[in-house]
PDB file of C-alpha atoms and ligand atoms in Angstrom:
ATOM      1  CA  VAL A  19       0.000   0.000   0.000  1.00  0.00           C
ATOM      2  CA  GLY A  20       3.024   2.304   0.080  1.00  0.00           C
ATOM      3  CA  LYS A  21       3.761   1.925   3.790  1.00  0.00           C
ATOM      4  CA  GLY A  22       7.542   1.947   3.239  1.00  0.00           C
ATOM      5  CA  THR A  23       7.278   5.180   1.229  1.00  0.00           C
ATOM      6  CA  GLN A  24       5.086   6.832   3.874  1.00  0.00           C
ATOM      7  CA  ALA A  25       7.325   5.614   6.714  1.00  0.00           C
ATOM      8  CA  ALA A  26      10.388   7.135   5.005  1.00  0.00           C
ATOM      9  CA  LEU A  27       8.600  10.488   4.544  1.00  0.00           C
ATOM     10  CA  LEU A  28       7.439  10.499   8.179  1.00  0.00           C
ATOM     11  CA  VAL A  29      10.921   9.673   9.408  1.00  0.00           C
ATOM     12  CA  ASP A  30      12.311  12.692   7.501  1.00  0.00           C
ATOM     13  CA  HIS A  31       9.536  14.927   8.785  1.00  0.00           C
ATOM     14  CA  PHE A  32       9.713  13.967  12.468  1.00  0.00           C
ATOM     15  CA  GLY A  33      13.432  13.184  12.684  1.00  0.00           C
ATOM     16  CA  ALA A  34      12.559   9.716  13.934  1.00  0.00           C
ATOM     17  CA  ARG A  35      14.037   6.324  13.001  1.00  0.00           C
ATOM     18  CA  GLN A  36      12.427   3.833  10.635  1.00  0.00           C
ATOM     19  CA  LEU A  37      12.291   0.245  11.868  1.00  0.00           C
ATOM     20  CA  SER A  38      11.177  -1.889   8.935  1.00  0.00           C
ATOM     21  CA  SER A  39      11.026  -5.620   9.608  1.00  0.00           C
ATOM     22  CA  GLY A  40      11.044  -6.336   5.849  1.00  0.00           C
ATOM     23  CA  ASP A  41      14.136  -4.130   5.285  1.00  0.00           C
ATOM     24  CA  ILE A  42      15.945  -5.801   8.188  1.00  0.00           C
ATOM     25  CA  PHE A  43      15.207  -9.251   6.720  1.00  0.00           C
ATOM     26  CA  ARG A  44      16.330  -8.141   3.243  1.00  0.00           C
ATOM     27  CA  LYS A  45      19.606  -6.801   4.671  1.00  0.00           C
ATOM     28  CA  GLU A  46      20.208 -10.105   6.451  1.00  0.00           C
ATOM     29  CA  ILE A  47      19.548 -11.939   3.158  1.00  0.00           C
ATOM     30  CA  CYS A  48      22.056  -9.707   1.322  1.00  0.00           C
ATOM     31  CA  GLU A  49      24.662 -10.372   3.996  1.00  0.00           C
ATOM     32  CA  GLY A  50      24.009 -14.120   3.775  1.00  0.00           C
ATOM     33  CA  THR A  51      23.450 -14.543   7.519  1.00  0.00           C
ATOM     34  CA  GLU A  52      21.705 -17.530   9.107  1.00  0.00           C
ATOM     35  CA  LEU A  53      18.693 -15.338   9.917  1.00  0.00           C
ATOM     36  CA  GLY A  54      18.623 -14.101   6.308  1.00  0.00           C
ATOM     37  CA  CYS A  55      18.662 -17.660   4.891  1.00  0.00           C
ATOM     38  CA  LEU A  56      15.797 -18.651   7.161  1.00  0.00           C
ATOM     39  CA  ALA A  57      13.748 -15.512   6.424  1.00  0.00           C
ATOM     40  CA  LYS A  58      14.219 -15.951   2.656  1.00  0.00           C
ATOM     41  CA  THR A  59      12.460 -19.334   2.612  1.00  0.00           C
ATOM     42  CA  TYR A  60       9.314 -17.694   3.995  1.00  0.00           C
ATOM     43  CA  MET A  61       9.553 -14.383   2.124  1.00  0.00           C
ATOM     44  CA  ASP A  62       9.961 -16.096  -1.265  1.00  0.00           C
ATOM     45  CA  ARG A  63       6.633 -17.850  -0.673  1.00  0.00           C
ATOM     46  CA  GLY A  64       4.915 -14.661   0.526  1.00  0.00           C
ATOM     47  CA  GLU A  65       4.522 -16.117   4.031  1.00  0.00           C
ATOM     48  CA  LEU A  66       5.298 -14.508   7.370  1.00  0.00           C
ATOM     49  CA  VAL A  67       8.657 -15.236   8.987  1.00  0.00           C
ATOM     50  CA  PRO A  68       7.855 -17.152  12.221  1.00  0.00           C
ATOM     51  CA  ASN A  69       7.109 -15.134  15.358  1.00  0.00           C
ATOM     52  CA  GLU A  70       9.968 -16.757  17.342  1.00  0.00           C
ATOM     53  CA  VAL A  71      12.415 -15.071  14.975  1.00  0.00           C
ATOM     54  CA  THR A  72      10.604 -11.823  14.166  1.00  0.00           C
ATOM     55  CA  ILE A  73       9.526 -10.782  17.658  1.00  0.00           C
ATOM     56  CA  GLY A  74      12.988 -11.280  19.197  1.00  0.00           C
ATOM     57  CA  MET A  75      14.630  -9.394  16.335  1.00  0.00           C
ATOM     58  CA  MET A  76      12.312  -6.375  16.596  1.00  0.00           C
ATOM     59  CA  ALA A  77      12.390  -6.300  20.420  1.00  0.00           C
ATOM     60  CA  LYS A  78      16.195  -6.153  20.260  1.00  0.00           C
ATOM     61  CA  ARG A  79      16.102  -3.201  17.832  1.00  0.00           C
ATOM     62  CA  LEU A  80      13.735  -1.313  20.117  1.00  0.00           C
ATOM     63  CA  GLU A  81      16.257  -1.463  22.939  1.00  0.00           C
ATOM     64  CA  THR A  82      18.852   0.666  21.168  1.00  0.00           C
ATOM     65  CA  ASP A  83      19.532   4.150  22.558  1.00  0.00           C
ATOM     66  CA  ASP A  84      19.152   5.690  19.128  1.00  0.00           C
ATOM     67  CA  ILE A  85      15.534   4.602  18.917  1.00  0.00           C
ATOM     68  CA  ARG A  86      14.736   5.786  22.420  1.00  0.00           C
ATOM     69  CA  GLU A  87      16.315   9.170  21.813  1.00  0.00           C
ATOM     70  CA  HIS A  88      14.775   9.984  18.424  1.00  0.00           C
ATOM     71  CA  GLY A  89      11.495   8.066  18.476  1.00  0.00           C
ATOM     72  CA  PHE A  90      10.635   5.499  15.824  1.00  0.00           C
ATOM     73  CA  ILE A  91       8.203   4.450  13.152  1.00  0.00           C
ATOM     74  CA  LEU A  92       7.597   0.735  12.896  1.00  0.00           C
ATOM     75  CA  ASP A  93       7.060  -0.357   9.297  1.00  0.00           C
ATOM     76  CA  GLY A  94       5.539  -3.799   8.681  1.00  0.00           C
ATOM     77  CA  PHE A  95       5.512  -4.830  12.327  1.00  0.00           C
ATOM     78  CA  PRO A  96       3.355  -6.056  14.051  1.00  0.00           C
ATOM     79  CA  ARG A  97       1.699  -8.218  11.395  1.00  0.00           C
ATOM     80  CA  SER A  98      -0.329 -10.514  13.668  1.00  0.00           C
ATOM     81  CA  VAL A  99      -2.147 -10.158  16.983  1.00  0.00           C
ATOM     82  CA  GLU A 100       0.577 -12.312  18.622  1.00  0.00           C
ATOM     83  CA  GLN A 101       3.183  -9.813  17.437  1.00  0.00           C
ATOM     84  CA  ALA A 102       1.048  -6.894  18.653  1.00  0.00           C
ATOM     85  CA  VAL A 103       0.801  -8.423  22.136  1.00  0.00           C
ATOM     86  CA  ALA A 104       4.553  -9.059  22.170  1.00  0.00           C
ATOM     87  CA  LEU A 105       5.154  -5.451  21.086  1.00  0.00           C
ATOM     88  CA  ASP A 106       2.986  -4.218  23.968  1.00  0.00           C
ATOM     89  CA  ASP A 107       5.133  -6.254  26.387  1.00  0.00           C
ATOM     90  CA  ALA A 108       8.390  -4.984  24.905  1.00  0.00           C
ATOM     91  CA  LEU A 109       7.225  -1.343  25.001  1.00  0.00           C
ATOM     92  CA  GLU A 110       5.937  -1.647  28.548  1.00  0.00           C
ATOM     93  CA  LYS A 111       9.349  -2.922  29.695  1.00  0.00           C
ATOM     94  CA  LEU A 112      10.951   0.087  28.016  1.00  0.00           C
ATOM     95  CA  GLY A 113       8.378   2.537  29.406  1.00  0.00           C
ATOM     96  CA  ILE A 114       7.365   3.669  25.910  1.00  0.00           C
ATOM     97  CA  GLN A 115       3.798   4.354  24.826  1.00  0.00           C
ATOM     98  CA  LEU A 116       2.666   3.804  21.249  1.00  0.00           C
ATOM     99  CA  ALA A 117       1.335   7.131  19.910  1.00  0.00           C
ATOM    100  CA  LYS A 118      -0.628   5.999  16.848  1.00  0.00           C
ATOM    101  CA  VAL A 119      -1.098   3.050  14.519  1.00  0.00           C
ATOM    102  CA  VAL A 120      -1.699   3.976  10.889  1.00  0.00           C
ATOM    103  CA  SER A 121      -3.639   1.648   8.619  1.00  0.00           C
ATOM    104  CA  ILE A 122      -3.099   2.693   4.980  1.00  0.00           C
ATOM    105  CA  GLU A 123      -5.920   1.133   3.004  1.00  0.00           C
ATOM    106  CA  VAL A 124      -6.265   0.488  -0.748  1.00  0.00           C
ATOM    107  CA  PRO A 125      -8.269  -2.056  -2.778  1.00  0.00           C
ATOM    108  CA  ASP A 126      -6.491  -5.341  -3.588  1.00  0.00           C
ATOM    109  CA  GLU A 127      -6.410  -4.622  -7.337  1.00  0.00           C
ATOM    110  CA  VAL A 128      -4.498  -1.381  -6.692  1.00  0.00           C
ATOM    111  CA  VAL A 129      -2.022  -3.269  -4.474  1.00  0.00           C
ATOM    112  CA  VAL A 130      -1.425  -5.819  -7.247  1.00  0.00           C
ATOM    113  CA  SER A 131      -0.928  -3.130  -9.881  1.00  0.00           C
ATOM    114  CA  ARG A 132       1.447  -1.071  -7.694  1.00  0.00           C
ATOM    115  CA  LEU A 133       3.580  -4.030  -6.640  1.00  0.00           C
ATOM    116  CA  SER A 134       3.788  -5.392 -10.193  1.00  0.00           C
ATOM    117  CA  GLY A 135       5.420  -2.114 -11.269  1.00  0.00           C
ATOM    118  CA  ARG A 136       7.636  -1.611  -8.210  1.00  0.00           C
ATOM    119  CA  LEU A 137      11.412  -1.340  -8.528  1.00  0.00           C
ATOM    120  CA  SER A 138      13.910  -0.818  -5.733  1.00  0.00           C
ATOM    121  CA  CYS A 139      17.542   0.223  -5.747  1.00  0.00           C
ATOM    122  CA  SER A 140      19.877  -2.684  -4.997  1.00  0.00           C
ATOM    123  CA  GLN A 141      22.294  -0.257  -3.317  1.00  0.00           C
ATOM    124  CA  CYS A 142      20.348   2.351  -1.315  1.00  0.00           C
ATOM    125  CA  GLY A 143      16.846   0.814  -1.187  1.00  0.00           C
ATOM    126  CA  GLU A 144      15.083   3.811  -2.798  1.00  0.00           C
ATOM    127  CA  ILE A 145      11.701   2.735  -4.163  1.00  0.00           C
ATOM    128  CA  TYR A 146      10.352   3.517  -7.661  1.00  0.00           C
ATOM    129  CA  GLN A 147       7.087   2.725  -9.402  1.00  0.00           C
ATOM    130  CA  VAL A 148       7.006   2.351 -13.172  1.00  0.00           C
ATOM    131  CA  GLN A 149       3.766   4.367 -13.601  1.00  0.00           C
ATOM    132  CA  SER A 150       3.719   6.842 -10.699  1.00  0.00           C
ATOM    133  CA  LYS A 151       7.407   7.365  -9.870  1.00  0.00           C
ATOM    134  CA  PRO A 152       9.638   6.201 -12.738  1.00  0.00           C
ATOM    135  CA  PRO A 153      13.426   6.642 -12.482  1.00  0.00           C
ATOM    136  CA  LYS A 154      14.953   9.339 -14.765  1.00  0.00           C
ATOM    137  CA  ALA A 155      17.056   6.698 -16.564  1.00  0.00           C
ATOM    138  CA  GLU A 156      15.628   3.220 -17.034  1.00  0.00           C
ATOM    139  CA  GLY A 157      16.968   0.685 -14.524  1.00  0.00           C
ATOM    140  CA  VAL A 158      19.193   3.220 -12.721  1.00  0.00           C
ATOM    141  CA  CYS A 159      18.651   4.860  -9.311  1.00  0.00           C
ATOM    142  CA  ASP A 160      18.320   8.696  -9.453  1.00  0.00           C
ATOM    143  CA  LYS A 161      19.939   9.047  -6.035  1.00  0.00           C
ATOM    144  CA  CYS A 162      22.981   6.754  -6.123  1.00  0.00           C
ATOM    145  CA  SER A 163      23.118   5.311  -9.698  1.00  0.00           C
ATOM    146  CA  GLY A 164      22.618   1.808  -8.254  1.00  0.00           C
ATOM    147  CA  VAL A 165      20.935  -0.897 -10.325  1.00  0.00           C
ATOM    148  CA  LEU A 166      17.120  -1.089  -9.938  1.00  0.00           C
ATOM    149  CA  VAL A 167      15.675  -4.535  -9.315  1.00  0.00           C
ATOM    150  CA  THR A 168      12.247  -6.128  -8.871  1.00  0.00           C
ATOM    151  CA  ARG A 169      11.769  -7.705  -5.456  1.00  0.00           C
ATOM    152  CA  ALA A 170      11.529 -11.508  -5.650  1.00  0.00           C
ATOM    153  CA  ASP A 171       8.306 -11.436  -3.632  1.00  0.00           C
ATOM    154  CA  ASP A 172       6.639  -9.007  -6.068  1.00  0.00           C
ATOM    155  CA  ALA A 173       6.002 -11.877  -8.535  1.00  0.00           C
ATOM    156  CA  PRO A 174       2.215 -12.135  -9.261  1.00  0.00           C
ATOM    157  CA  GLU A 175       1.670 -15.500  -7.492  1.00  0.00           C
ATOM    158  CA  THR A 176       3.606 -14.315  -4.428  1.00  0.00           C
ATOM    159  CA  ILE A 177       1.600 -11.068  -4.301  1.00  0.00           C
ATOM    160  CA  ARG A 178      -1.587 -13.191  -4.167  1.00  0.00           C
ATOM    161  CA  ALA A 179      -0.139 -15.287  -1.308  1.00  0.00           C
ATOM    162  CA  ARG A 180       0.808 -12.103   0.606  1.00  0.00           C
ATOM    163  CA  LEU A 181      -2.710 -10.696   0.228  1.00  0.00           C
ATOM    164  CA  LYS A 182      -4.149 -13.928   1.666  1.00  0.00           C
ATOM    165  CA  VAL A 183      -1.744 -13.821   4.614  1.00  0.00           C
ATOM    166  CA  PHE A 184      -2.766 -10.210   5.177  1.00  0.00           C
ATOM    167  CA  ALA A 185      -6.494 -11.057   5.193  1.00  0.00           C
ATOM    168  CA  ASP A 186      -6.076 -14.114   7.454  1.00  0.00           C
ATOM    169  CA  THR A 187      -3.429 -12.969   9.919  1.00  0.00           C
ATOM    170  CA  THR A 188      -2.773  -9.224   9.734  1.00  0.00           C
ATOM    171  CA  LEU A 189      -6.300  -7.809   9.401  1.00  0.00           C
ATOM    172  CA  PRO A 190      -7.235  -8.661  13.046  1.00  0.00           C
ATOM    173  CA  VAL A 191      -4.425  -6.324  14.176  1.00  0.00           C
ATOM    174  CA  ILE A 192      -6.564  -3.385  12.978  1.00  0.00           C
ATOM    175  CA  GLY A 193      -9.336  -4.345  15.434  1.00  0.00           C
ATOM    176  CA  TYR A 194      -6.773  -4.838  18.190  1.00  0.00           C
ATOM    177  CA  TYR A 195      -5.565  -1.226  17.884  1.00  0.00           C
ATOM    178  CA  ALA A 196      -9.034   0.203  17.207  1.00  0.00           C
ATOM    179  CA  ASP A 197     -10.069  -1.210  20.607  1.00  0.00           C
ATOM    180  CA  LYS A 198      -7.125   0.591  22.185  1.00  0.00           C
ATOM    181  CA  GLY A 199      -8.211   3.892  20.579  1.00  0.00           C
ATOM    182  CA  VAL A 200      -4.913   4.529  18.761  1.00  0.00           C
ATOM    183  CA  LEU A 201      -5.924   3.572  15.220  1.00  0.00           C
ATOM    184  CA  LEU A 202      -5.772   6.042  12.327  1.00  0.00           C
ATOM    185  CA  ARG A 203      -7.299   4.747   9.072  1.00  0.00           C
ATOM    186  CA  VAL A 204      -6.151   6.470   5.881  1.00  0.00           C
ATOM    187  CA  ASP A 205      -7.242   6.060   2.256  1.00  0.00           C
ATOM    188  CA  GLY A 206      -3.995   5.138   0.486  1.00  0.00           C
ATOM    189  CA  SER A 207      -5.226   5.112  -3.113  1.00  0.00           C
ATOM    190  CA  GLY A 208      -4.145   8.652  -4.081  1.00  0.00           C
ATOM    191  CA  ASP A 209      -0.896  10.492  -4.633  1.00  0.00           C
ATOM    192  CA  PRO A 210       1.840   9.653  -2.048  1.00  0.00           C
ATOM    193  CA  THR A 211       2.469  13.351  -1.225  1.00  0.00           C
ATOM    194  CA  GLU A 212      -1.219  13.949  -0.499  1.00  0.00           C
ATOM    195  CA  ILE A 213      -1.429  10.797   1.642  1.00  0.00           C
ATOM    196  CA  PHE A 214       1.633  11.965   3.552  1.00  0.00           C
ATOM    197  CA  LYS A 215      -0.043  15.343   4.248  1.00  0.00           C
ATOM    198  CA  VAL A 216      -3.087  13.557   5.698  1.00  0.00           C
ATOM    199  CA  ILE A 217      -1.030  11.234   7.898  1.00  0.00           C
ATOM    200  CA  SER A 218       1.486  13.804   9.137  1.00  0.00           C
ATOM    201  CA  GLY A 219      -1.321  16.311   9.833  1.00  0.00           C
ATOM    202  CA  LYS A 220      -3.000  13.812  12.129  1.00  0.00           C
ATOM    203  CA  LEU A 221       0.222  12.864  13.898  1.00  0.00           C
ATOM    204  CA  GLN A 222       1.212  16.393  14.943  1.00  0.00           C
TER     205      GLN A 222
HETATM  206  P1  AMP B  15       7.554  -5.882   3.611  1.00  0.00           P
HETATM  207  O1  AMP B  15       8.844  -5.328   3.159  1.00  0.00           O
HETATM  208  O2  AMP B  15       7.034  -5.220   4.852  1.00  0.00           O
HETATM  209  O3  AMP B  15       6.526  -5.960   2.520  1.00  0.00           O
HETATM  210  O4  AMP B  15       7.850  -7.404   4.044  1.00  0.00           O
HETATM  211  C1  AMP B  15       8.309  -8.364   3.094  1.00  0.00           C
HETATM  212  C2  AMP B  15       8.228  -9.770   3.680  1.00  0.00           C
HETATM  213  O5  AMP B  15       9.064  -9.868   4.868  1.00  0.00           O
HETATM  214  C3  AMP B  15       6.841 -10.210   4.154  1.00  0.00           C
HETATM  215  O6  AMP B  15       6.027 -10.689   3.092  1.00  0.00           O
HETATM  216  C4  AMP B  15       7.216 -11.310   5.154  1.00  0.00           C
HETATM  217  O7  AMP B  15       7.611 -12.495   4.490  1.00  0.00           O
HETATM  218  C5  AMP B  15       8.457 -10.723   5.836  1.00  0.00           C
HETATM  219  N1  AMP B  15       8.070  -9.902   6.998  1.00  0.00           N
HETATM  220  C6  AMP B  15       8.179  -8.548   7.134  1.00  0.00           C
HETATM  221  N2  AMP B  15       7.711  -8.132   8.320  1.00  0.00           N
HETATM  222  C7  AMP B  15       7.275  -9.240   8.960  1.00  0.00           C
HETATM  223  C8  AMP B  15       6.662  -9.468  10.221  1.00  0.00           C
HETATM  224  N3  AMP B  15       6.358  -8.449  11.045  1.00  0.00           N
HETATM  225  N4  AMP B  15       6.376 -10.751  10.564  1.00  0.00           N
HETATM  226  C9  AMP B  15       6.669 -11.782   9.739  1.00  0.00           C
HETATM  227  N5  AMP B  15       7.222 -11.638   8.534  1.00  0.00           N
HETATM  228  C10 AMP B  15       7.522 -10.377   8.123  1.00  0.00           C
END
């Protein structure tokens, strides 16, 4: 839905840190670590990486001084009610209160069309979209001249698997945070800059 793009804009705006579970997994895969190898088997199928691995990894990141000092935006975590409960525990131990949870919502067909045209820089991670945000030169990153690649899990059959995982496992997280009164629902089908204005305006 463009959550990574919005998280990056919010991080710039608020001077906070971005904690993206997907980016952390992808970095581990690039570095060929044990965690990366394990995560890849799930990510390639569009499935969630098991909670035992994901929760511990994110809880550890939250303990760093940098995060405490600057604040943080979680991107892609929690993705299940179990993860949300574990996040509550981790934050309580750290004495941190979650300010808001943003649910960016777009119809499935828009998700499929956006992901099918998504490219990301293999060097700096900048994200492009063939229709809405094409690079100036084909296949080359505007920012660092790195090579642009399609994410392995943006293949059509994997996108369908990810949407099913979202409906079955992640959707209940919305109710969990609505009950806590911290949920902000945003229509994510428009222009990224306009969506950012809506989200940042409500987070002030
Ligand atoms: P993303 O970059 O957020 O779209 O995540 C890409 C993939 O990484 C997902 O489809 C999952 O396989 C894995 N992943 C990211 N975040 C989580 C999470 N919180 N729990 C389990 N798996 C995750």
